[in-house]
Every structure is written in structure tokens, then in C-alpha cells.
Short mmCIF file of C-alpha atoms in Angstrom, two decimals:
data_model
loop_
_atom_site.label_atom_id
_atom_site.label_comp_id
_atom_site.label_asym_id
_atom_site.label_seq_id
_atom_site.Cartn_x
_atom_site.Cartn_y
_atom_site.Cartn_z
CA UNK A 1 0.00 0.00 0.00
CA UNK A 2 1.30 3.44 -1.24
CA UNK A 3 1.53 6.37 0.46
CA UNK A 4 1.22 8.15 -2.66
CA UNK A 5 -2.21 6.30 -2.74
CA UNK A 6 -3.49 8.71 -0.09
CA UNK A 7 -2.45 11.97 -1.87
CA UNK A 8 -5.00 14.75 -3.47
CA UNK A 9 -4.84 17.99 -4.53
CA UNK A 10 -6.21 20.56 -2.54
CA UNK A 11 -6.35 24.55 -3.29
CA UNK A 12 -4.90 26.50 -0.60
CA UNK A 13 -7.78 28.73 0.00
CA UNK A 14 -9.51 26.52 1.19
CA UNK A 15 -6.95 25.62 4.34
CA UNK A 16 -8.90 27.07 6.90
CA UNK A 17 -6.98 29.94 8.72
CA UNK A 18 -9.21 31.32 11.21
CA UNK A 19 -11.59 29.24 12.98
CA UNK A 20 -15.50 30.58 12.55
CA UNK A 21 -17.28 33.04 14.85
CA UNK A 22 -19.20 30.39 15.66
CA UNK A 23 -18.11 26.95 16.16
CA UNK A 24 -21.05 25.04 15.50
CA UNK A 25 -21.99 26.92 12.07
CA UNK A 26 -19.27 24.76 10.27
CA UNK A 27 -20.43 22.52 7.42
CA UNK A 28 -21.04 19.11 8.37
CA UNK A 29 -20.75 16.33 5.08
CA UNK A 30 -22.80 12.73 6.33
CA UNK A 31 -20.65 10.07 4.62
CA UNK A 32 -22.22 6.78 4.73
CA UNK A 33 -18.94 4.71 4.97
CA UNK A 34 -20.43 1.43 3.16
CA UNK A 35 -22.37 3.81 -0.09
CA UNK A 36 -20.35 6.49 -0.46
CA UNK A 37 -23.74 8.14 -0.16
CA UNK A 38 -22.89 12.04 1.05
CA UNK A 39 -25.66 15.15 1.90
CA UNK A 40 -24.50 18.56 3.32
CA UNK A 41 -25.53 19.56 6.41
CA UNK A 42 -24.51 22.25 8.97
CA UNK A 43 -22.79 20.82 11.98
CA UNK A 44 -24.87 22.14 14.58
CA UNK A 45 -27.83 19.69 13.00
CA UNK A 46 -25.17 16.40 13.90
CA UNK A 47 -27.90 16.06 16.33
CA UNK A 48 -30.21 15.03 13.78
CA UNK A 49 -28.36 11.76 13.12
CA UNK A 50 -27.81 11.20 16.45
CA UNK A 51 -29.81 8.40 18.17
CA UNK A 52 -31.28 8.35 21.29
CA UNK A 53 -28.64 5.68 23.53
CA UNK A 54 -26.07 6.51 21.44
CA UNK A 55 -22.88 6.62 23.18
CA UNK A 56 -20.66 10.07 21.93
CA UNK A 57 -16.91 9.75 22.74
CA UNK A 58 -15.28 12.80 23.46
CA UNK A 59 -11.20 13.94 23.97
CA UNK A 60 -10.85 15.90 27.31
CA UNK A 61 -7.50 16.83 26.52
CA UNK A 62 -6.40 20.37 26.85
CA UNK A 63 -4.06 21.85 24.60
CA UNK A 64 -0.62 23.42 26.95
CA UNK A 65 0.78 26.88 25.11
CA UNK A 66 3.87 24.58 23.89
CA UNK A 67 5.69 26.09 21.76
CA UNK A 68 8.43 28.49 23.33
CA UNK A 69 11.21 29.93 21.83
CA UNK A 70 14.61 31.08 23.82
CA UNK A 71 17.94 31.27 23.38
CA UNK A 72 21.45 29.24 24.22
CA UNK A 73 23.21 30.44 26.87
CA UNK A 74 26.31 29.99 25.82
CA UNK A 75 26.29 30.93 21.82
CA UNK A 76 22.63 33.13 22.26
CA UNK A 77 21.46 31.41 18.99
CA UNK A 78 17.98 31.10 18.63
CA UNK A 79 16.13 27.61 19.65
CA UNK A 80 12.42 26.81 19.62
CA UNK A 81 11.29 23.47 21.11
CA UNK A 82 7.28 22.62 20.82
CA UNK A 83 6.67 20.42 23.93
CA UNK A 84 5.33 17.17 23.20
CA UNK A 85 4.80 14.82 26.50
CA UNK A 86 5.82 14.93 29.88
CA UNK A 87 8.21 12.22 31.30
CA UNK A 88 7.87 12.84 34.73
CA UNK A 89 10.30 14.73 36.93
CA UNK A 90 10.07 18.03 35.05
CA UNK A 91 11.71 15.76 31.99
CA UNK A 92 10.12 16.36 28.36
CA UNK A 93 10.28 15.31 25.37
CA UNK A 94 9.97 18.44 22.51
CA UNK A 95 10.97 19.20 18.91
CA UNK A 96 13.71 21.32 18.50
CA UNK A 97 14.75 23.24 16.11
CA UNK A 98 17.57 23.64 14.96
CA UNK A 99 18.58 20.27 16.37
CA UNK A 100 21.63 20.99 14.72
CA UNK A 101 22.88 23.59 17.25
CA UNK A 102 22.09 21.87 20.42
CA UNK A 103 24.77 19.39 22.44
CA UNK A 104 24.22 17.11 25.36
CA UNK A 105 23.82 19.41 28.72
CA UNK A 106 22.97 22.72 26.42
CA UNK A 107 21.41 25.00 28.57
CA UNK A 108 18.46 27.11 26.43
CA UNK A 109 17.25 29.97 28.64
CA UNK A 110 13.81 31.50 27.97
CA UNK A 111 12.21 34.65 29.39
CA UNK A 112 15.27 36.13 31.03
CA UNK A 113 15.43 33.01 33.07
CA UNK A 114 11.85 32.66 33.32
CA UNK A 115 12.02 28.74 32.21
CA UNK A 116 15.51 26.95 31.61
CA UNK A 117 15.95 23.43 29.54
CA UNK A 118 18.73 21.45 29.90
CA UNK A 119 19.58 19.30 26.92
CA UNK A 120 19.96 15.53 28.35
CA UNK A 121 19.11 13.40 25.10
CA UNK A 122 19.32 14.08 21.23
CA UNK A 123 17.21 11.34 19.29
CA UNK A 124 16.43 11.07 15.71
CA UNK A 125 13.84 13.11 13.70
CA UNK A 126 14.42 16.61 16.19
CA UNK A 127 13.23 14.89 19.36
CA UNK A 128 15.19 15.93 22.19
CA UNK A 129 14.61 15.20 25.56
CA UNK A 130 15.07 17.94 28.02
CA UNK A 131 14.61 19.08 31.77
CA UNK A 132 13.10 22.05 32.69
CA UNK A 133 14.23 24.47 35.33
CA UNK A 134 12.27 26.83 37.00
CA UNK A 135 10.53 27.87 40.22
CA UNK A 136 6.73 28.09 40.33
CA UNK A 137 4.07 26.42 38.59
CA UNK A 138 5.34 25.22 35.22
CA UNK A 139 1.79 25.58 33.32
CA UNK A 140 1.34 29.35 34.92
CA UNK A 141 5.38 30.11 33.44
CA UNK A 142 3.77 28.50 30.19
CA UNK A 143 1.07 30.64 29.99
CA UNK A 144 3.34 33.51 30.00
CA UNK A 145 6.02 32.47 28.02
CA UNK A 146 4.66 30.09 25.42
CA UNK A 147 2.70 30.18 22.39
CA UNK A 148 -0.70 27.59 21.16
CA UNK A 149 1.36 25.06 18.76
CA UNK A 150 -0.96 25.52 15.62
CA UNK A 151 -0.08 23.60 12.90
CA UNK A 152 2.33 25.34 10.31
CA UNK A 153 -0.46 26.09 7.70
CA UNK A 154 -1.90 28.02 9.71
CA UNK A 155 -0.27 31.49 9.03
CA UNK A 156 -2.71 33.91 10.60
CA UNK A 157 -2.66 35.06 14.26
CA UNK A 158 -4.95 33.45 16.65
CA UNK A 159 -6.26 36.14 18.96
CA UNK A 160 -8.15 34.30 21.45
CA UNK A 161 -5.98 31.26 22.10
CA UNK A 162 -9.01 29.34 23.75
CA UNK A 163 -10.67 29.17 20.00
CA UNK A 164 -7.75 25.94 19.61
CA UNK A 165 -9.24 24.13 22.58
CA UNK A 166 -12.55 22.39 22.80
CA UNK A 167 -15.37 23.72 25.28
CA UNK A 168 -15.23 20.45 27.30
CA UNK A 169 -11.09 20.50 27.54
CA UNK A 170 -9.86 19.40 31.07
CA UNK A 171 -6.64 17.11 31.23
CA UNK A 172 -3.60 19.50 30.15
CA UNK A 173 -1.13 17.72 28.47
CA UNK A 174 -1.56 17.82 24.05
CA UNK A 175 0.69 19.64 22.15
CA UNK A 176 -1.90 19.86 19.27
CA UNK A 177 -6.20 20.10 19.61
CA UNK A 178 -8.41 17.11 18.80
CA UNK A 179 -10.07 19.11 16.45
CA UNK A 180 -13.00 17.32 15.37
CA UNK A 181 -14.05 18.60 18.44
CA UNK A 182 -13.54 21.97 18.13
CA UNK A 183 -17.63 22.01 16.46
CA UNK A 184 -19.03 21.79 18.96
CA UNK A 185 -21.03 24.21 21.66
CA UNK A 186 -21.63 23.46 25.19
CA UNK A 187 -25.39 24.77 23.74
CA UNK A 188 -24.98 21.78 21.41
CA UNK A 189 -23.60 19.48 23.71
CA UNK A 190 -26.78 20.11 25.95
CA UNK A 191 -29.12 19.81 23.34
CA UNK A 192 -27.83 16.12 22.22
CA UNK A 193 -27.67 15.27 25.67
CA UNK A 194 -31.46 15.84 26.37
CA UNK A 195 -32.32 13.84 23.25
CA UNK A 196 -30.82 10.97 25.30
CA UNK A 197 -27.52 10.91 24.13
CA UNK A 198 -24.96 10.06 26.04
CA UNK A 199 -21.89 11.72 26.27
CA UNK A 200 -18.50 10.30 27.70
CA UNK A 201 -14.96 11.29 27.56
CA UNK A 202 -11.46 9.24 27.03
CA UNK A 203 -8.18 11.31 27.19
CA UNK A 204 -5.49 10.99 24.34
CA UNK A 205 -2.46 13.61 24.78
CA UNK A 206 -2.11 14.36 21.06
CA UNK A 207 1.68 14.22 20.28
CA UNK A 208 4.15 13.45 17.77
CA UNK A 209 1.95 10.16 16.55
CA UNK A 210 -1.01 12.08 15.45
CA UNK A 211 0.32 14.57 13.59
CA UNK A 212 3.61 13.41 12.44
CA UNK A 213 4.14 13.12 8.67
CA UNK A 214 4.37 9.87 6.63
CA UNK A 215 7.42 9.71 4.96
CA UNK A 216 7.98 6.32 3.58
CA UNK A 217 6.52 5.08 0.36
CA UNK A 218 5.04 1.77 1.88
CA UNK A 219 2.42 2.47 4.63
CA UNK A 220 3.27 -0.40 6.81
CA UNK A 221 6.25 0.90 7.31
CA UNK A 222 5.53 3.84 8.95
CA UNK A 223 6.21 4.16 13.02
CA UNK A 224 4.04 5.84 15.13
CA UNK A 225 4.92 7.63 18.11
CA UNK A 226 3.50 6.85 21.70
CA UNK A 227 0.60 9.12 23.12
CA UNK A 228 -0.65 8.94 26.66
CA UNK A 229 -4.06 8.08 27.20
CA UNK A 230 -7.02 7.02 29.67
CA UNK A 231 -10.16 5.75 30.52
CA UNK A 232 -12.28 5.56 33.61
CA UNK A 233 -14.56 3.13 34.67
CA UNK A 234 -17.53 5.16 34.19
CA UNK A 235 -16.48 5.31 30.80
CA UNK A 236 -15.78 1.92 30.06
CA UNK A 237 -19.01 0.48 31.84
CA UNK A 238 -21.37 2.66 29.66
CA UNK A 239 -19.69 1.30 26.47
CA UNK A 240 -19.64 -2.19 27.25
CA UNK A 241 -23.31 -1.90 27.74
CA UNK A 242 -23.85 0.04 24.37
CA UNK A 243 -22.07 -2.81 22.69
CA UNK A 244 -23.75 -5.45 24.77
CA UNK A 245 -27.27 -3.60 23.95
CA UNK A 246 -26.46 -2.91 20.46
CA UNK A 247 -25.92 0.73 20.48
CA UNK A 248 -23.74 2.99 18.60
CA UNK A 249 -20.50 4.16 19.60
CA UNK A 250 -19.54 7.39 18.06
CA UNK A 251 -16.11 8.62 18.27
CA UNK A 252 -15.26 11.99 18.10
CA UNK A 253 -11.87 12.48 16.65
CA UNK A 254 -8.91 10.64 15.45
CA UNK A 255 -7.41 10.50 18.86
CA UNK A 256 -11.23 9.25 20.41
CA UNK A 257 -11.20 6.55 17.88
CA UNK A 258 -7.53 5.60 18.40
CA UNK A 259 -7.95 5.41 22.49
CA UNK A 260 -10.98 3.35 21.86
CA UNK A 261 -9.66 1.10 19.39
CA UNK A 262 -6.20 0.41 21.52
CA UNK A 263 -8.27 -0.77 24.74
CA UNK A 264 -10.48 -2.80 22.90
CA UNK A 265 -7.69 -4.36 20.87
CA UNK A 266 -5.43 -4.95 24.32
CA UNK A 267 -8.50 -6.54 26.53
CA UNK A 268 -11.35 -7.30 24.18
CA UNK A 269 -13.96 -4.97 25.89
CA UNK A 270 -13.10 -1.30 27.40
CA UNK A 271 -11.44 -1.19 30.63
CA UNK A 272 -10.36 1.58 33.14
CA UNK A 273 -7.02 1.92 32.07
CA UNK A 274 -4.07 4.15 30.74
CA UNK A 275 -1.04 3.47 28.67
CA UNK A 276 1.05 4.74 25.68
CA UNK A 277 -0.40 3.83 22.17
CA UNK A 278 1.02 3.52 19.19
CA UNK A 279 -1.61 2.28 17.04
CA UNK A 280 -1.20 3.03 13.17
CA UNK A 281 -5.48 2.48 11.68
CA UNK A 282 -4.76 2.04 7.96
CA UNK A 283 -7.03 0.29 5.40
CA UNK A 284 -7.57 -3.31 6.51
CA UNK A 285 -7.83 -2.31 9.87
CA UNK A 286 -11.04 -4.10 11.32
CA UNK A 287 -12.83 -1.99 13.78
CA UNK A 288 -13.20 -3.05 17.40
CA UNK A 289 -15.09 0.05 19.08
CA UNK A 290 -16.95 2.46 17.16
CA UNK A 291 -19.76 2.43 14.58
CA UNK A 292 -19.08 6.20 13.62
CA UNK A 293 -16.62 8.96 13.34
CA UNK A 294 -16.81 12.32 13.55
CA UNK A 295 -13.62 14.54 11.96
CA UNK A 296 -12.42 16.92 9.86
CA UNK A 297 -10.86 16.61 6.48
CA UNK A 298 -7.38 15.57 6.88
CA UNK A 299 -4.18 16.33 4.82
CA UNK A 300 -3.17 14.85 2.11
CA UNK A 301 -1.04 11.46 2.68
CA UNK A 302 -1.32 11.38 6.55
CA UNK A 303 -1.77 8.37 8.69
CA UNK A 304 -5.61 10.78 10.01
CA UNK A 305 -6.80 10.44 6.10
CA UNK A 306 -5.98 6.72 6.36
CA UNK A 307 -7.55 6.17 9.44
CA UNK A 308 -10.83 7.42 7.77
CA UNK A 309 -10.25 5.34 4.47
CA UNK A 310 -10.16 2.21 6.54
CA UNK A 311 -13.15 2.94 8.43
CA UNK A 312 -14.89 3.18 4.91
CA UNK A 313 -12.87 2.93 2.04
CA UNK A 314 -10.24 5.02 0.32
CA UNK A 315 -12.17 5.74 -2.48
CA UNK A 316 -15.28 6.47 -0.73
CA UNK A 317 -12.96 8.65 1.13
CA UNK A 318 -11.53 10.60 -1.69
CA UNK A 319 -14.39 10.71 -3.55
CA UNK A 320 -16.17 12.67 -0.72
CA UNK A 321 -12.66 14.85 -0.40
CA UNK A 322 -13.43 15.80 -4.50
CA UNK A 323 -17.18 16.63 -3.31
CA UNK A 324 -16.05 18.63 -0.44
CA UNK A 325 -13.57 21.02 -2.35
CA UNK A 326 -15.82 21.24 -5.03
CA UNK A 327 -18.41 22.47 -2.69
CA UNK A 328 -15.66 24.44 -1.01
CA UNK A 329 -15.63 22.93 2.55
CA UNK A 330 -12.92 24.51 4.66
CA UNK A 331 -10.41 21.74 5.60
CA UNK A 332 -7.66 20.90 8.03
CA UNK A 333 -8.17 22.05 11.60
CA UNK A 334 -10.21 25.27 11.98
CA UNK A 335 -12.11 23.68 9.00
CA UNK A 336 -15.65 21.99 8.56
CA UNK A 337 -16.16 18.33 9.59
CA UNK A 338 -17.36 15.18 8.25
CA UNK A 339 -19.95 12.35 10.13
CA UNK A 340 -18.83 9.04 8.88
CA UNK A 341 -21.67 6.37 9.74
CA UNK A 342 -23.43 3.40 8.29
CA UNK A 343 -26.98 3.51 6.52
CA UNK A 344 -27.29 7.37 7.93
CA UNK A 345 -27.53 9.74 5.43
CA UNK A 346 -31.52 10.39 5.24
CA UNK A 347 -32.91 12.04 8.31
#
């Protein structure tokens, strides 16, 4: 399987570059994943093919402001790291760049001393491991230091930061949104809820596997990198009684679908757990957990687009890309989203 296979062409207008003024008035394309069969909706009406006992699966995570940019001490060349997970004991691993100018025990000072990190590993790909220094709360010094980590095709200022985080966002720890749910209101969320629908949440901290490009030719050769995730028991009861009861599971993201898919793959129902995953969903993948996927449109030739290609097919999938920029849909993550679910598409 090709990565080349996964490729279209998109016009850059229509890489969303500012999310909407309102999050829920994003267009909403209903995919049914065994058809093809698409309609256009508006996403605040996902409630519409929502059933009553379906279970939605959300992503608390919280996005950290983790990108910071400082200096060496020694040379006072410029170095930005993004912050990717924690390691425990104030350790982290980041991208850095440049990689090139950084040594074992480099000492990169940001804020006039605000924040310190000490260089302790150098690994492949820009991943270096560091350890902070500093005296306070880490996440306050964040807040004043660092910068949201949008994605680099996103060239236009966000001015309210808390437009890159969902409403529901709790657990801080992602160096990137799960922005499928980004759509959605806590109006909306209330409204689905009294139709019966039940909400629950997993955590994934979105990292370096999520958003990582592919660049091999052959798929299966690509290597994910671990994310953190977790699930409570409240959590995991209410979905092994939807599947025991025969009710949908609707995921809510990549990462939703990828937390849901790694416990049910490790212990054959869902569990309170947590655990690194590096799970790589590509087309003959069988699903496990969910019956439905909400997300956005996804780049070209990333391991999100084939995700969604084997939870239908990949040319259901790109045939509903073609639709969408014909129809000019906003895509990537401040874009418009897409409900991928079986037999749905008629109200």
C-alpha cells in the first residue's frame, strides 16, 4: 500500500486559517462509509443523526501553550522546542529546532530566566529530551512564556488562544487540539444530551503520533509515536453496555477513535485503564469500538486520512474529499467536519 495512494490535490484557499465566529456553524458532510452516499448539512444539526442511547466519545485533553522559543546560553542562537509529553520529573520530550545547534547538557534559557531546559538526550527526527528548570508552577510560566502550537499552515494570528481548545477541555497535556471537536457548543452538547444521548470522555495527549508526517513510500512501514491516554470506569461500563445492547459508539476524533480502538484491541472490551499507544489504523484495519466517526478533512497522505479510508474505504474517502472542495468545505483544523456512519444519510 502506497503512500502516494493517499495523496490529493487541494487549493490552498480553502486551508482554513481562522476558525468561525461560531463553532457550530461549520459545514457538516454525512458520509455513509459502506455507499459512499454524502448530503451537506450544517454541523450544529449532527444532532439530527444522532440516536437516542447513542454513546458520543469525546477527547478531554487540553491543549498546553507549547511552543516556546529562547535562546542558548552559551552561543545566544535562537532555539524553539514545541513540547510534546511529559516524562515525569520536570523531563520532556519536545521538537527542537535547529537540532543541529544543540549538544548534550545545552542550557536554552527562555524569558530572562523565566524557564531553563537542559539538553539531556538528542534522538532522531528533532526529538530531544530535556529538563526544565524553573521555580513556580510550570503551566502558569507557560502561559506567560509560550505560544498555542498551531499547525504550520496556519499562518494567521490566533487572537483568542481558547478558540484551539474544545469547550469540554480538562486534562492539560496535548501539544496539538483534537479538532473534530472543536464544532461543537456546550449549547450543542446540551441539546444532544437531552435527546438521550450520552456523552462520555477518554483522554489521548495528542503528540508526535497524530500529527507526524508519513514519509515512507510503503504504509506499513511507517512508526508511530507513543501518546498517553485514559479511561475511567464510568467510561468503560457505559460502552460495554452500548455494545452489549447494540448501540452505537460514536467517536469523536482521530485520537477518540484511536484510544478506543487500543483498549479494545489490548483486553477485548473497554477497561479503566491508561497506557502509551502507538496504534497506526490504515485500510484493513477491522474496527473493534466504534460504529461512527466524527472529523475533519485531513491532509493529504497522513496516517488521520488513512484512518478514515479504513473505516470506509479510500475511495469512498476521496471521492467525498473531490465533493467537499468542489463544494468548497474549509479543511484541516479550523475547517468543517465530516460524520462518517453506516446507513445514515436520510434524516
Amino acid at each position: 500500500m502506497s503512500t502516494e495512494d493517499f495523496n490529493y490535490d487541494l487549493p490552498e484557499e480553502l486551508i482554513a486559517q481562522t476558525p468561525l465566529e461560531n463553532r457550530s456553524d461549520s459545514k457538516l458532510m454525512i458520509v455513509d462509509r459502506e455507499t459512499g452516499e454524502t448530503k451537506d448539512e450544517v454541523f450544529k444539526n449532527i444532532i439530527d443523526y444522532l440516536n437516542k442511547g447513542d454513546v458520543l466519545v469525546l477527547n478531554d485533553t487540553k491543549v498546553i501553550p507549547a511552543r516556546i522559543i529562547g535562546e542558548k546560553e552559551d552561543t545566544k542562537a535562537v532555539i524553539e522546542l514545541l513540547l510534546l509529553k511529559d516524562l515525569g520529573n520536570d523531563t520532556w520530550e519536545c521538537l527542537s529546532r535547529p537540532q543541529k545547534r544543540l549538544h548534550i547538557d545545552s542550557i536554552i534559557t527562555f524569558g530572562d530566566g523565566l524557564l531553563k531546559a537542559k539538553v539531556i538526550e538528542k534522538l532522531d527526527e528533532g526529538i530531544t529530551h530535556v529538563k526544565l528548570l524553573y521555580d513556580g508552577i510550570l503551566m502558569e510560566i507557560l502561559d506567560k512564556l509560550g505560544t498555542m502550537p498551531l499547525p504550520p499552515y496556519i499562518h494567521e494570528k490566533l487572537n483568542d488562544k481558547d478558540r484551539y481548545q474544545t469547550v469540554y477541555a480538562k486534562n492539560i497535556g496535548s501539544a496539538a487540539a483534537p479538532t473534530a471537536g472543536l464544532h461543537f457548543t456546550k449549547e450543542l452538547l446540551k441539546s444532544i444530551e437531552d435527546k438521550g444521548i450520552i456523552i462520555k470522555y477518554v483522554t489521548l495527549h495528542v503528540g508526535l503520533g497524530t500529527f507526524r508526517p508519513v514519509e515512507v513510500d510503503d504504509v506499513t512501514k511507517h512508526h508511530m509515536h507513543t501518546e498517553y491516554y485514559e479511561m475511567s470506569k464510568d467510561t468503560a461500563d457505559e460502552l460495554n453496555n452500548a455494545k452489549k445492547e447494540g448501540r452505537r459508539i460514536i467517536a469523536v476524533g482521530t485520537t477518540s477513535t484511536r484510544t478506543l480502538e487500543t483498549i479494545m484491541t489490548k483486553y477485548n472490551e473497554f477497561k479503566a485503564c491508561s497506557g502509551n499507544t502507538d496504534i497506526f489504523i490504515y485500510p484493513g484495519y477491522e474496527f473493534k469500538a466504534i460504529d461512527g466517526l466524527i472529523t475533519n478533512f485531513h491532509l493529504p497522505k497522513s496516517t488521520l486520512l488513512m484512518l478514515v479510508s479504513a473505516l470506509s474505504s479510500k475511495e469512498i474517502m476521496l471521492n467525498a474529499y473531490k465533493k467537499a472542495i468542489e463544494k468548497k468545505y474549509r479543511f484541516f483544523s479550523f475547517g468543517d467536519a465530516m460524520f462518517i456512519v453506516n446507513n445514515n444519510v436520510k434524516k
